[in-house]
CSV table of C-alpha atoms and ligand atoms in Angstrom, one decimal:
chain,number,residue,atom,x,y,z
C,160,UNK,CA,37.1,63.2,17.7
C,161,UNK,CA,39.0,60.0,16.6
C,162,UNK,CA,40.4,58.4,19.3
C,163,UNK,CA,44.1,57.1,18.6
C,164,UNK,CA,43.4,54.3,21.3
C,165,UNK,CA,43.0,50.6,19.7
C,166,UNK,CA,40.1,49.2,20.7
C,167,UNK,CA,40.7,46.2,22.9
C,168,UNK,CA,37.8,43.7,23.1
C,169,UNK,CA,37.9,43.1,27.4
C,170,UNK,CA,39.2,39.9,28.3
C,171,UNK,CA,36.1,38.0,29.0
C,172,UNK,CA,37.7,35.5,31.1
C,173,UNK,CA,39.5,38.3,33.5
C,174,UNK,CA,37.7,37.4,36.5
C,175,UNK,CA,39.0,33.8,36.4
C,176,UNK,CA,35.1,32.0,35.7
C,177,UNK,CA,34.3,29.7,33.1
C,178,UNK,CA,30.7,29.7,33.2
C,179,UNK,CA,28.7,31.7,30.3
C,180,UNK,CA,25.6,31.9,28.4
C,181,UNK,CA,25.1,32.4,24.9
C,182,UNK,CA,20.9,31.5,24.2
C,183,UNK,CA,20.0,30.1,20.8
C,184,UNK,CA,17.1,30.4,19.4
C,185,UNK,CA,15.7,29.6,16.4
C,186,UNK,CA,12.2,29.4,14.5
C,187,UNK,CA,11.7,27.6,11.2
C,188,UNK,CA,8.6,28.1,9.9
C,189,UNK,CA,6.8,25.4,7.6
C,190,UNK,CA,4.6,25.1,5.3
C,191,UNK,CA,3.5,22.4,2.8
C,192,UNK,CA,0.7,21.6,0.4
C,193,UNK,CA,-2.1,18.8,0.3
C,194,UNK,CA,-3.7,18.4,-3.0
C,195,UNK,CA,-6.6,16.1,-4.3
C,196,UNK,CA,-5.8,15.3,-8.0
C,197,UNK,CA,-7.4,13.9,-10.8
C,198,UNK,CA,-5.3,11.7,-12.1
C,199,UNK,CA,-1.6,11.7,-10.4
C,200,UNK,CA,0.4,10.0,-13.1
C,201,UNK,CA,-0.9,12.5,-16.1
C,202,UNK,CA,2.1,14.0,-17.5
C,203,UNK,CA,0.1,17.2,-16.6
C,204,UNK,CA,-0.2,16.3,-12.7
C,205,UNK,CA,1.4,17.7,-10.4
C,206,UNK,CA,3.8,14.8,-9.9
C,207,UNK,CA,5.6,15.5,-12.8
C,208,UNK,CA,7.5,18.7,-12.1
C,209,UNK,CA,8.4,17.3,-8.9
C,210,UNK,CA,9.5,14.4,-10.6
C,211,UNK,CA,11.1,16.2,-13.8
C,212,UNK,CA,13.4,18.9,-11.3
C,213,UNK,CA,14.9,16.2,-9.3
C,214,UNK,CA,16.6,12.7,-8.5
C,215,UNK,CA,13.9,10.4,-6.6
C,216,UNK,CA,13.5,7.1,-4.9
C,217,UNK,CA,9.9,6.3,-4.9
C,218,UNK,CA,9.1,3.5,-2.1
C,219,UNK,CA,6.3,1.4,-3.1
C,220,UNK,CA,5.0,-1.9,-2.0
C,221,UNK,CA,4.0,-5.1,-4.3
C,222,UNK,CA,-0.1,-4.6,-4.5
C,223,UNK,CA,0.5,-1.0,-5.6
C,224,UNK,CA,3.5,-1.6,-7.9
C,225,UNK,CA,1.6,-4.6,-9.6
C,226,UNK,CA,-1.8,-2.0,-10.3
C,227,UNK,CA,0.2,1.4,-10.6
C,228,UNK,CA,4.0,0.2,-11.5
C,229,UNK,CA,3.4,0.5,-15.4
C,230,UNK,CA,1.5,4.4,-14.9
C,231,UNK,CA,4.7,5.2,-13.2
C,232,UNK,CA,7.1,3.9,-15.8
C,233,UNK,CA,5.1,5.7,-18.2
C,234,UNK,CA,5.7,8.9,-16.5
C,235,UNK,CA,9.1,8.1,-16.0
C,236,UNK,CA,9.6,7.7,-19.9
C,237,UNK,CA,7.9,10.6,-20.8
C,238,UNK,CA,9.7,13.4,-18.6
C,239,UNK,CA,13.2,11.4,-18.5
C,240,UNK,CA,13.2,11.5,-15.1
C,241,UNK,CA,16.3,10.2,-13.1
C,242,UNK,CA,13.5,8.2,-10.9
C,243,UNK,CA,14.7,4.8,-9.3
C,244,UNK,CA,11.8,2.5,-7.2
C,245,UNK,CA,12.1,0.8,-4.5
C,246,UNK,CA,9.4,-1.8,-3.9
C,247,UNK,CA,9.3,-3.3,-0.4
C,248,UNK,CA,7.5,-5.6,1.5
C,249,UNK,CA,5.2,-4.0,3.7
C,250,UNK,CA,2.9,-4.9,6.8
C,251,UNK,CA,2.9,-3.6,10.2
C,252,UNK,CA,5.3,-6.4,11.2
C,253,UNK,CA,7.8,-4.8,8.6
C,254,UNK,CA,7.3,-1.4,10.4
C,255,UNK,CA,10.8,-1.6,11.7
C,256,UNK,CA,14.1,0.2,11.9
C,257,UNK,CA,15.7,-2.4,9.6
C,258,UNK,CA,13.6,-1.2,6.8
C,259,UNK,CA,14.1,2.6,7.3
C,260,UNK,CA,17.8,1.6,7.1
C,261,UNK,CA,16.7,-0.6,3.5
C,262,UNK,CA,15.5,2.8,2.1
C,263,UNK,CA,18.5,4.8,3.5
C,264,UNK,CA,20.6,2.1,2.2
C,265,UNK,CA,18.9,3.2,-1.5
C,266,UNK,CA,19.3,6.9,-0.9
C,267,UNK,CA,23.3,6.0,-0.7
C,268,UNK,CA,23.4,3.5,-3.3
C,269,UNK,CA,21.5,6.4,-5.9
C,270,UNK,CA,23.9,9.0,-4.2
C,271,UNK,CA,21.0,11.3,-3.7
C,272,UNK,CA,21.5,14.6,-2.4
C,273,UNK,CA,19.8,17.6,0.0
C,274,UNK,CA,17.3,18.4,-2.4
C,275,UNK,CA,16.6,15.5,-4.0
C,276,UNK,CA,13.7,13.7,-2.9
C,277,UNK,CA,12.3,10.5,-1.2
C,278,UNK,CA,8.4,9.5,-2.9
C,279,UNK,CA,6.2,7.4,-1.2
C,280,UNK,CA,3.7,5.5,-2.9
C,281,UNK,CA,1.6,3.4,-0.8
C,282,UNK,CA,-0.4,3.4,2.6
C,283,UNK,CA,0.2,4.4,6.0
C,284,UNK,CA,3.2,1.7,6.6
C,285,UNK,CA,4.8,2.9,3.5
C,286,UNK,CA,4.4,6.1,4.7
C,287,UNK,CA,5.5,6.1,7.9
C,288,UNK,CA,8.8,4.3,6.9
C,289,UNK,CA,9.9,7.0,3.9
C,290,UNK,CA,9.1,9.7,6.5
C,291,UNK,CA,12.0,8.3,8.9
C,292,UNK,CA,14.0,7.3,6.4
C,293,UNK,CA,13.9,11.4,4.8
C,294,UNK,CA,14.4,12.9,8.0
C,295,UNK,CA,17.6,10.5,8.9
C,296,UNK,CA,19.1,10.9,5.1
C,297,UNK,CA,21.7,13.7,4.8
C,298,UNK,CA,19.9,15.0,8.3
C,299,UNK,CA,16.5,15.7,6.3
C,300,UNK,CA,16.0,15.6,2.7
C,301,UNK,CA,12.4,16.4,0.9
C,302,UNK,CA,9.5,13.6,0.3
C,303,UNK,CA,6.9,13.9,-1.3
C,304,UNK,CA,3.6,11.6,-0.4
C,305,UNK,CA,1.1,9.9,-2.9
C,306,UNK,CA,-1.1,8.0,-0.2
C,307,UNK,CA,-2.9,5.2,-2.0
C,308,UNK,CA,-5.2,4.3,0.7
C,309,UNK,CA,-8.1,6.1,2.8
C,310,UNK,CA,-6.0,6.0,6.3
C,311,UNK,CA,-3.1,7.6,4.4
C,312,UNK,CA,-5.5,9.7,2.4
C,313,UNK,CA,-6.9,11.3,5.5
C,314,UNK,CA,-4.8,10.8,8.4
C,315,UNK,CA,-1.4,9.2,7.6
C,316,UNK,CA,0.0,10.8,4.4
C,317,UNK,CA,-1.1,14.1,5.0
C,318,UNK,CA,0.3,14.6,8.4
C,319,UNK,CA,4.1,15.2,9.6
C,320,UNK,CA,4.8,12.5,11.4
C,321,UNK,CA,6.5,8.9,10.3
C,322,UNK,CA,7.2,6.2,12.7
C,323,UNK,CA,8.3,2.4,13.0
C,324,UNK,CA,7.4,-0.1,16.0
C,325,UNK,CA,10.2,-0.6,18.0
C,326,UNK,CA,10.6,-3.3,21.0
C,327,UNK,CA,6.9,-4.7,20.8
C,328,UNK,CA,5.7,-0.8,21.3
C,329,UNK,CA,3.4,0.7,18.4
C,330,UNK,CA,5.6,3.9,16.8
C,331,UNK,CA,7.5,3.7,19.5
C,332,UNK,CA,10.2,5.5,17.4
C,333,UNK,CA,9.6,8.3,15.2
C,334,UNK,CA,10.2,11.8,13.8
C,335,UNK,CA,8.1,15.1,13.0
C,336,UNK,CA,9.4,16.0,8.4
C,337,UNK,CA,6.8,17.7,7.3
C,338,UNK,CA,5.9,16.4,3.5
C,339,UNK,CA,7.2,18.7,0.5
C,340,UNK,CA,4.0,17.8,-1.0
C,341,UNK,CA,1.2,15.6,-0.3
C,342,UNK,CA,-1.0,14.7,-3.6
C,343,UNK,CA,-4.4,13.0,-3.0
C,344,UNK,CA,-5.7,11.0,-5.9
C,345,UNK,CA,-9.2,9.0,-4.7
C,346,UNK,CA,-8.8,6.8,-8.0
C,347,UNK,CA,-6.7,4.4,-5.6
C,348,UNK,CA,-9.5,4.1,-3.2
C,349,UNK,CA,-11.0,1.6,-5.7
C,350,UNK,CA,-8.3,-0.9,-5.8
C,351,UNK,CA,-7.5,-0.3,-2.2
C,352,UNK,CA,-8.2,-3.4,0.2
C,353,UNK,CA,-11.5,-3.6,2.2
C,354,UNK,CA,-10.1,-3.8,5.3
C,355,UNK,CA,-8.1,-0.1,4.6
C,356,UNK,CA,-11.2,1.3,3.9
C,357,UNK,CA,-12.9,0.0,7.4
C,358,UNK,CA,-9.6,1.6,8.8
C,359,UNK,CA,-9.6,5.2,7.2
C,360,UNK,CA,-13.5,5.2,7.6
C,361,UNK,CA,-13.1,4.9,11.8
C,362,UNK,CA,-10.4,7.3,11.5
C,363,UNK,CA,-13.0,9.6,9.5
C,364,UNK,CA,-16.0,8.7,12.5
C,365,UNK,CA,-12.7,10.1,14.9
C,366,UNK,CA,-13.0,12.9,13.4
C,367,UNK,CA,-16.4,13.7,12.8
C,368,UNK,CA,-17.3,12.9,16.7
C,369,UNK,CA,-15.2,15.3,17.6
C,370,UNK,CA,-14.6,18.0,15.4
C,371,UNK,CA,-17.7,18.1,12.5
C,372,UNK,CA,-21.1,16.4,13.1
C,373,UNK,CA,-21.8,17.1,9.6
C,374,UNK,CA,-19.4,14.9,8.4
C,375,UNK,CA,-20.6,12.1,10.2
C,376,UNK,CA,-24.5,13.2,8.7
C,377,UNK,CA,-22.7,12.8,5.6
C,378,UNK,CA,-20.7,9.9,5.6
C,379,UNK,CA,-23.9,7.8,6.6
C,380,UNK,CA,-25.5,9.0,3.5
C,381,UNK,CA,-26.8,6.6,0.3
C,382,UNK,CA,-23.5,6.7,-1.9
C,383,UNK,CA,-21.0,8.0,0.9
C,384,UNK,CA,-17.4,6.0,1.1
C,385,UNK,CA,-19.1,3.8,3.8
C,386,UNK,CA,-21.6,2.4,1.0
C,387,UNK,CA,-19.6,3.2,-2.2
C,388,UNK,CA,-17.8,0.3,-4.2
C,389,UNK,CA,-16.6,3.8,-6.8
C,390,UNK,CA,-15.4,6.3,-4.5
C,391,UNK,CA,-14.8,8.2,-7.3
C,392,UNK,CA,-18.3,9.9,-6.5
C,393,UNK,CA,-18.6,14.1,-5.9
C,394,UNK,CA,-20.5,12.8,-2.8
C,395,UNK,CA,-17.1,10.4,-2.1
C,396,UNK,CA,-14.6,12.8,-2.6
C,397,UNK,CA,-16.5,15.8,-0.8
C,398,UNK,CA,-16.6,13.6,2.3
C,399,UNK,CA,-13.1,12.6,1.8
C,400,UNK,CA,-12.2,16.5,1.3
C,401,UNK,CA,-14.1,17.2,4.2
C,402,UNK,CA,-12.2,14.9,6.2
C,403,UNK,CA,-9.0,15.9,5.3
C,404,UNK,CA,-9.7,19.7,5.9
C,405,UNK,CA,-10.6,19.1,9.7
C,406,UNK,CA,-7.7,16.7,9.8
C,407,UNK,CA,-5.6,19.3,8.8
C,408,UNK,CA,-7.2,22.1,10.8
C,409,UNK,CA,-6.7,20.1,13.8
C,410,UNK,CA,-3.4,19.2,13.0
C,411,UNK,CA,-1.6,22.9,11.9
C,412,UNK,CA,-2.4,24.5,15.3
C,413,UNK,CA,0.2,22.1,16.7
C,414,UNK,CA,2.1,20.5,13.8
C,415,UNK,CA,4.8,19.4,16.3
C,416,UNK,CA,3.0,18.3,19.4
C,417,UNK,CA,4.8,21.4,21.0
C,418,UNK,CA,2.1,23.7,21.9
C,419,UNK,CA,-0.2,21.2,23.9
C,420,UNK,CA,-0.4,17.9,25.0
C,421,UNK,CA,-4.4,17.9,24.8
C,422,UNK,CA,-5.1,17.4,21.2
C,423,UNK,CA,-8.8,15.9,20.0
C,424,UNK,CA,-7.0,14.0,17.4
C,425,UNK,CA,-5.7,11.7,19.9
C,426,UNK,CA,-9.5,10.7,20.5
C,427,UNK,CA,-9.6,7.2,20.1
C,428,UNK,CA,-5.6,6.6,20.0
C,429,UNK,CA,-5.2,5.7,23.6
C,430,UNK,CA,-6.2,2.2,24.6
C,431,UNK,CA,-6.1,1.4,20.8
C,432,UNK,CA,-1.8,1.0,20.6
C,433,UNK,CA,-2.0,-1.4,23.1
C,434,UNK,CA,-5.0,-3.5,21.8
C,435,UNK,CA,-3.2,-3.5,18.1
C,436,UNK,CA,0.1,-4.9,20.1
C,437,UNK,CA,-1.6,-7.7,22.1
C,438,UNK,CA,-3.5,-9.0,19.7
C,439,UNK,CA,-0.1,-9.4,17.7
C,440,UNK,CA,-1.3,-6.7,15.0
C,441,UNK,CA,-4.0,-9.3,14.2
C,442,UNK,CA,-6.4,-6.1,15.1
C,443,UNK,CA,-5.6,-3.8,12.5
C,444,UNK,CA,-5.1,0.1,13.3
C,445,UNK,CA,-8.4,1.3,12.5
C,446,UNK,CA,-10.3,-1.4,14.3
C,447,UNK,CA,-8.5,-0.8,17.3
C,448,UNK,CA,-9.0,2.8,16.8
C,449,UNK,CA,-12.8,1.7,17.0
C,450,UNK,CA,-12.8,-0.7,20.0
C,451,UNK,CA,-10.4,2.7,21.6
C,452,UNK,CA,-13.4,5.2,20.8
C,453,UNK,CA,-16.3,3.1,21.8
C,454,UNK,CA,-14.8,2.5,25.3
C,455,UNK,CA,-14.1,6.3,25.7
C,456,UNK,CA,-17.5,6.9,24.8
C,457,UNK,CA,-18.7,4.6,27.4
C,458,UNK,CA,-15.9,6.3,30.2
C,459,UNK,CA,-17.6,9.7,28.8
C,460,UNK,CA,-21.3,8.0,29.8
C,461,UNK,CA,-19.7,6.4,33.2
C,462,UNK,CA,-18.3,10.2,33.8
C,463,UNK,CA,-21.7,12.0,33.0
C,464,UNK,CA,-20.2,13.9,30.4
C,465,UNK,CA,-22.0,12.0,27.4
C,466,UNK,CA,-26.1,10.9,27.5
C,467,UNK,CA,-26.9,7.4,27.1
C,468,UNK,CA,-29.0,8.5,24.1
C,469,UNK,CA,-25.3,9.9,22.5
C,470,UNK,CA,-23.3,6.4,23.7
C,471,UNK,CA,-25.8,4.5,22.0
C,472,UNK,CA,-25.5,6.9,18.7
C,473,UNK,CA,-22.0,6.2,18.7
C,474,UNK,CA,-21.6,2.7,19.2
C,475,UNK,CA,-24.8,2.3,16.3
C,476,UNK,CA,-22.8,4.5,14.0
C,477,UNK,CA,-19.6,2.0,14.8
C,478,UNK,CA,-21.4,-0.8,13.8
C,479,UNK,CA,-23.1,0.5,10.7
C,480,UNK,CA,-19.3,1.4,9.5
C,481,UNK,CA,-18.4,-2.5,9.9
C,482,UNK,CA,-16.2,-1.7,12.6
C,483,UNK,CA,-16.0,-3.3,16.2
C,484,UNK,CA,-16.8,-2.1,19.7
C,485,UNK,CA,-15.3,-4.2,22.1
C,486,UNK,CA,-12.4,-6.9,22.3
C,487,UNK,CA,-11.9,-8.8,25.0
C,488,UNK,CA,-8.1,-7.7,25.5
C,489,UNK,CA,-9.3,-4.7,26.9
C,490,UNK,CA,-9.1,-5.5,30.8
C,491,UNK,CA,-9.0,-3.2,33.9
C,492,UNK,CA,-5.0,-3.6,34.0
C,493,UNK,CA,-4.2,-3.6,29.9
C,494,UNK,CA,-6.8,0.2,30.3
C,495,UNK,CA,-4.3,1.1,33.0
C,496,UNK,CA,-1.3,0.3,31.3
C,497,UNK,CA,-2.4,2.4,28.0
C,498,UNK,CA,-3.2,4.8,30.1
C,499,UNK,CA,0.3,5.3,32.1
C,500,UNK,CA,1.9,5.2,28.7
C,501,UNK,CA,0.1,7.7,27.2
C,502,UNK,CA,0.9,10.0,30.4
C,503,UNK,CA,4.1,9.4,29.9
C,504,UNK,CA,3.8,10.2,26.2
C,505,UNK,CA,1.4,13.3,26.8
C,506,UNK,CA,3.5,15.6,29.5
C,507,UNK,CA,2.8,13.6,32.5
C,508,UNK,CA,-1.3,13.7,31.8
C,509,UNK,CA,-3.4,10.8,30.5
C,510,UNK,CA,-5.1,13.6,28.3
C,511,UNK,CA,-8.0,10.8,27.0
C,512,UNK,CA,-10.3,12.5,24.8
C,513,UNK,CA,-14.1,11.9,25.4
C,514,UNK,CA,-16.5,12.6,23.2
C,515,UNK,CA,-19.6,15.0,24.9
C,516,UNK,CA,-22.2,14.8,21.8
C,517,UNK,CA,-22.0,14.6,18.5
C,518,UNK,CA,-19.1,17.3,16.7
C,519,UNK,CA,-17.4,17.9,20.0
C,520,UNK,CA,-15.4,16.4,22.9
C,521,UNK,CA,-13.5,17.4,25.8
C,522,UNK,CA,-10.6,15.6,28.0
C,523,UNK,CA,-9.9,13.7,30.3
C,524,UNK,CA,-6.6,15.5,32.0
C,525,UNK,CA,-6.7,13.7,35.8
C,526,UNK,CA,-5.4,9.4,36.0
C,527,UNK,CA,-7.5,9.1,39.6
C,528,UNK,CA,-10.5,10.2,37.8
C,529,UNK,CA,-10.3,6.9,35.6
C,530,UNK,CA,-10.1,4.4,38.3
C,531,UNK,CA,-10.4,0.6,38.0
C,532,UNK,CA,-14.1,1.0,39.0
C,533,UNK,CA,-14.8,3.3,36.7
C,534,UNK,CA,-12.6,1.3,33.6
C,535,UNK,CA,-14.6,-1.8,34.8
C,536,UNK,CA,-18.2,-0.5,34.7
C,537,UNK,CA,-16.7,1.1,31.3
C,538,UNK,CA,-15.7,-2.3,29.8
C,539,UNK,CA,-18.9,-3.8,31.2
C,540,UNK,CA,-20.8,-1.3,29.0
C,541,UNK,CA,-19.1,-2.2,25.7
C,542,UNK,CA,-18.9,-5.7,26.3
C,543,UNK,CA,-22.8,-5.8,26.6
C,544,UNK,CA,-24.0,-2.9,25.2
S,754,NAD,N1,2.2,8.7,10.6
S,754,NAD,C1,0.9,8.9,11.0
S,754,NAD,O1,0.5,10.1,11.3
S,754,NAD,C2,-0.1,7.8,10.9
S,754,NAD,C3,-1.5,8.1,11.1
S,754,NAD,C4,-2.4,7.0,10.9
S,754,NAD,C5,-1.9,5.7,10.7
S,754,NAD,N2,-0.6,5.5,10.6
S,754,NAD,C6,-0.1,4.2,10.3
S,754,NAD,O2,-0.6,3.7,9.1
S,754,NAD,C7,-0.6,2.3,9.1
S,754,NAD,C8,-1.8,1.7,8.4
S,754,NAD,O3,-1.9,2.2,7.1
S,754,NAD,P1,-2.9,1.6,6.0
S,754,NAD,O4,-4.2,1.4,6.6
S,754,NAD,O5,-2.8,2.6,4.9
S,754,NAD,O6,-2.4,0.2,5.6
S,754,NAD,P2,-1.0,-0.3,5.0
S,754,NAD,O7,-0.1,0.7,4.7
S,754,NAD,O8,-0.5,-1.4,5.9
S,754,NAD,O9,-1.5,-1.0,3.6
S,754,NAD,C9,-2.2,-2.2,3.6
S,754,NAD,C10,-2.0,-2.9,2.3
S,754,NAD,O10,-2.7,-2.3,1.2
S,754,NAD,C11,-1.9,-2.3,0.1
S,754,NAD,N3,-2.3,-1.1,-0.7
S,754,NAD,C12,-2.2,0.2,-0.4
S,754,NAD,N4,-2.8,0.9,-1.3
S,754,NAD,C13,-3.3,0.1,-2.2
S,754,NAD,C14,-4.1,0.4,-3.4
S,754,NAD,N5,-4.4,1.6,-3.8
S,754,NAD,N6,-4.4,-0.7,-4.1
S,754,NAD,C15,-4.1,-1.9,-3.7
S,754,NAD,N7,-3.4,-2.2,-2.6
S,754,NAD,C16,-3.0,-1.2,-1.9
S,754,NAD,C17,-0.5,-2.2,0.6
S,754,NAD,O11,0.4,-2.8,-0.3
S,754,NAD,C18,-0.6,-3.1,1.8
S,754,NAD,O12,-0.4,-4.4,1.5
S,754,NAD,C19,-0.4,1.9,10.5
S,754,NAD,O13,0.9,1.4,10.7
S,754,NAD,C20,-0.6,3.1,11.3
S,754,NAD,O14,0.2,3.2,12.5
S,754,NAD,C21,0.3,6.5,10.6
C-alpha cells in the first residue's frame, strides 16, 4: 500500500514546552608512539619523515640549540624541510602563559595549519610549554616530542600532559594533547645537566617504589644511570627502557585522569608542589619529588603500613641517588595545605600514595587520617632520621 498522505513531522513544540534533551556523546580514541632511537637527527631516523611531510616549529632552548642546533640544520638541509626554530629562554620561572602565547605567536607568524606540527626539543619546561601551546593553536594541532633530558625522557616527554605555573601555583594551568610522537634518544643524557639527572633519577626511584622493585635492584647497580658519566650503556638504556614502560603502563589505564583519582604515579607529587613553590623554585622538581616521597614513607611507617626496616631502605636508597630527604619548609600547616589542594585536585580525596615495601604502595584516601599529630611525628622522622 502507498499511502497518498504526506508525511508531517509532529510539531515538537505542540504542547507549548521549551525544555528538551538531545545527549551527546562522544569517544575519541588515542593512540601514540614512544620510541628510543639511536641517533634522532640521522636522515634515516624517525624524525625525518615527520619532518619531511610537514610545516614545523621546533621549540628549543639555548643549551640544547648551542650542542644540537647544527644536527638540526643539517637535517633541515638535507630533507628541505619547511622547518622554522624557535629558541626560548627556559627555566621554571619562564613556565608561564606569556610564553605559551610566544610560541602561538610563531605558529601565526609561520601560518601553520591543522596538520602541521609543533616539535619540542628540550626538557620538561620545554615540554610542557609546546604541549599548551599545540592544544590552544587552531584548537589542537600535532607535536611531536624529542625530550633531551632524563625527567622528560621518562616522565615529562612521554606523557600527555603540558602545563605552565600560573599565580605562584606549580601547573596550576594545563591541558591533556597526547604527543603525535615521542622519540627517545639517550645520546642527550650525556650533555644533559647534573642536576636533571638527580631529577629524572628520583622520578625513576618513584617509580620503582611503587610499581617495579626490580628496577630499583637495577638502577643501584655498578654502571646504572645513578653511577654512569656514558649513559649510553645497554645497562643505561635497559633501566631507562624499563622506566619508561612502567611509566607508560601506569599512565595508559588513565591517560586523562578520568577514570580514577587514585593513581600511584602521584606518589611523591603531593607535598612536593608546594615545597618547589616556597622555596621560590630554588628546590628543583625532582628534589622536591624526594623530600615529598621520603615524608610519605615516613606517614606510611607512622600509619603501620610500612616496617621501619623498609623506611630506612628508602630513605638509604634516597641518599645513595644524591637526592634529599627532608627540608625544613615542610611544617605541620605547609603538609596541610598540600594536602587540601591536592583534595581539591583529586575529587574531593587527598588520595596520598604510601609506599607498603619495596615495588608496591597503596593510598591514603581519608584527610582525618593524616592529622597534625600524625604529620608532626612524620616530619620529626625525616628531620632526624
Ligand atoms: N608534563 C608532565 O607530565 C611533567 C612531568 C614531570 C615533570 N614536568 C616538568 O618538567 C620540568 C623539569 O624538567 P627538566 O628536569 O627536564 O628541566 P628543564 O626543562 O628545566 O631543563 C633544565 C635545563 O637543561 C637544559 N638542557 C635540557 N636538555 C639538555 C641537554 N641534553 N644538554 C644540555 N642542556 C640541556 C635546558 O636548556 C635547561 O636549561 C618541571 O617544570 C616539571 O614540572 C612535567
Amino acid at each position: 500500500l502507498t499511502s497518498t498522505q504526506p508525511h508531517r513531522t509532529p510539531d515538537p513544540f505542540r504542547d507549548g514546552r521549551s525544555e528538551r534533551m538531545f545527549e551527546v556523546s562522544c569517544r575519541q580514541e588515542r593512540r601514540y608512539e614512544v620510541h628510543m632511537v639511536d641517533d634522532v637527527f640521522a636522515v634515516d631516523s624517525r624524525l625525518a619523515p615527520l619532518l619531511a611531510k610537514r610545516k614545523t616549529l621546533a621549540v628549543t632552548t639555548p643549551t640544547v640549540w648551542s650542542i644540537y642546533g647544527q644536527r638540526l640544520e643539517a637535517l633541515r638541509s638535507a630533507l628541505g624541510a619547511d622547518l622554522a626554530v624557535f629558541v626560548l629562554e627556559a627555566g621554571e620561572g619562564r613556565k608561564s602563559m606569556d610564553m605559551v602565547l610566544r610560541i602561538c605567536e610563531l605558529c601565526h607568524e609561520h601560518e601553520l595549519g591543522r596538520t602541521d606540527s609543533l616539535l619540542s626539543l628540550g626538557g620538561g619546561v620545554c615540554h610542557d610549554l609546546v604541549t599548551v601551546a599545540a592544544s590552544l593553536v587552531r584548537r589542537g594541532i600535532p607535536h611531536v616530542s624529542v625530550p633531551t633530558t632524563l625527567v622528560g625522557q621518562i616522565d615529562a616527554g612521554v606523557g600527555v600532559k603540558g602545563a605552565v605555573n600560573f599565580r605562584g601555583s606549580k601547573s596550576y594551568l594545563g591541558c591533556f594533547a597526547p604527543p603525535a610522537k615521542v622519540l627517545v634518544d639517550p645520546a642527550f643524557l650525556q650533555t644533559a645537566p647534573a642536576r636533571t639527572r638527580t631529577d629524572g633519577v628520583a622520578e625513576i626511584v618513584k617509580i620503582g617504589l611503587i610499581a617495579d622493585a626490580n628496577l630499583i635492584h637495577l638502577l643501584q647497580e655498578p654502571n646504572s644511570l645513578l653511577s654512569c658519566e656514558t649513559p649510553s650503556t645497554n645497562r643505561t638504556q635497559m633501566v631507562l627502557w624499563l622506566a619508561i614502560r612502567r611509566i607508560l603502563e601506569q599512565l595508559s589505564t588513565n591517560l586523562f585522569e578520568d577514570q580514577t583519582y587514585q593513581r600511584l604515579v602521584d606518589f611523591g607529587h603531593t607535598f612536593s608542589g608546594q615545597v618547589e613553590e616556597l622555596s621560590g623554585y630554588e628546590i628543583s622538581h625532582g628534589c622536591a619529588v624526594a623530600i615529598d616521597m621520603a615524608l610519605s614513607a615516613a606517614i606510611s611507617l607512622t600509619l603501620g603500613s610500612l616496617s621501619n626496616t623498609g623506611f630506612q631502605r628508602i630513605l638509604t636508597l634516597l641518599k645513595e641517588c644524591s637526592l634529599p630527604i627532608y627540608s625544613p619548609l615542610l611544617t605541620v600547616a605547609s603538609c596541610q595545605g598540600a594536602l587540601r589542594s591536592a583534595a581539591r585536585h583529586r575529587g574531593g580525596h587527598p588520595n596520598l600514595v604510601i609506599p607498603h615495601r619495596l615495588g608496591s604502595g597503596g593510598f591514603v584516601t581519608d584527610l582525618a587520617i593524616l592529622s597534625d599529630d600524625v604529620l608532626a611525628d612524620s616530619i620529626a622522622r625525616v628531620r632526624t632520621p
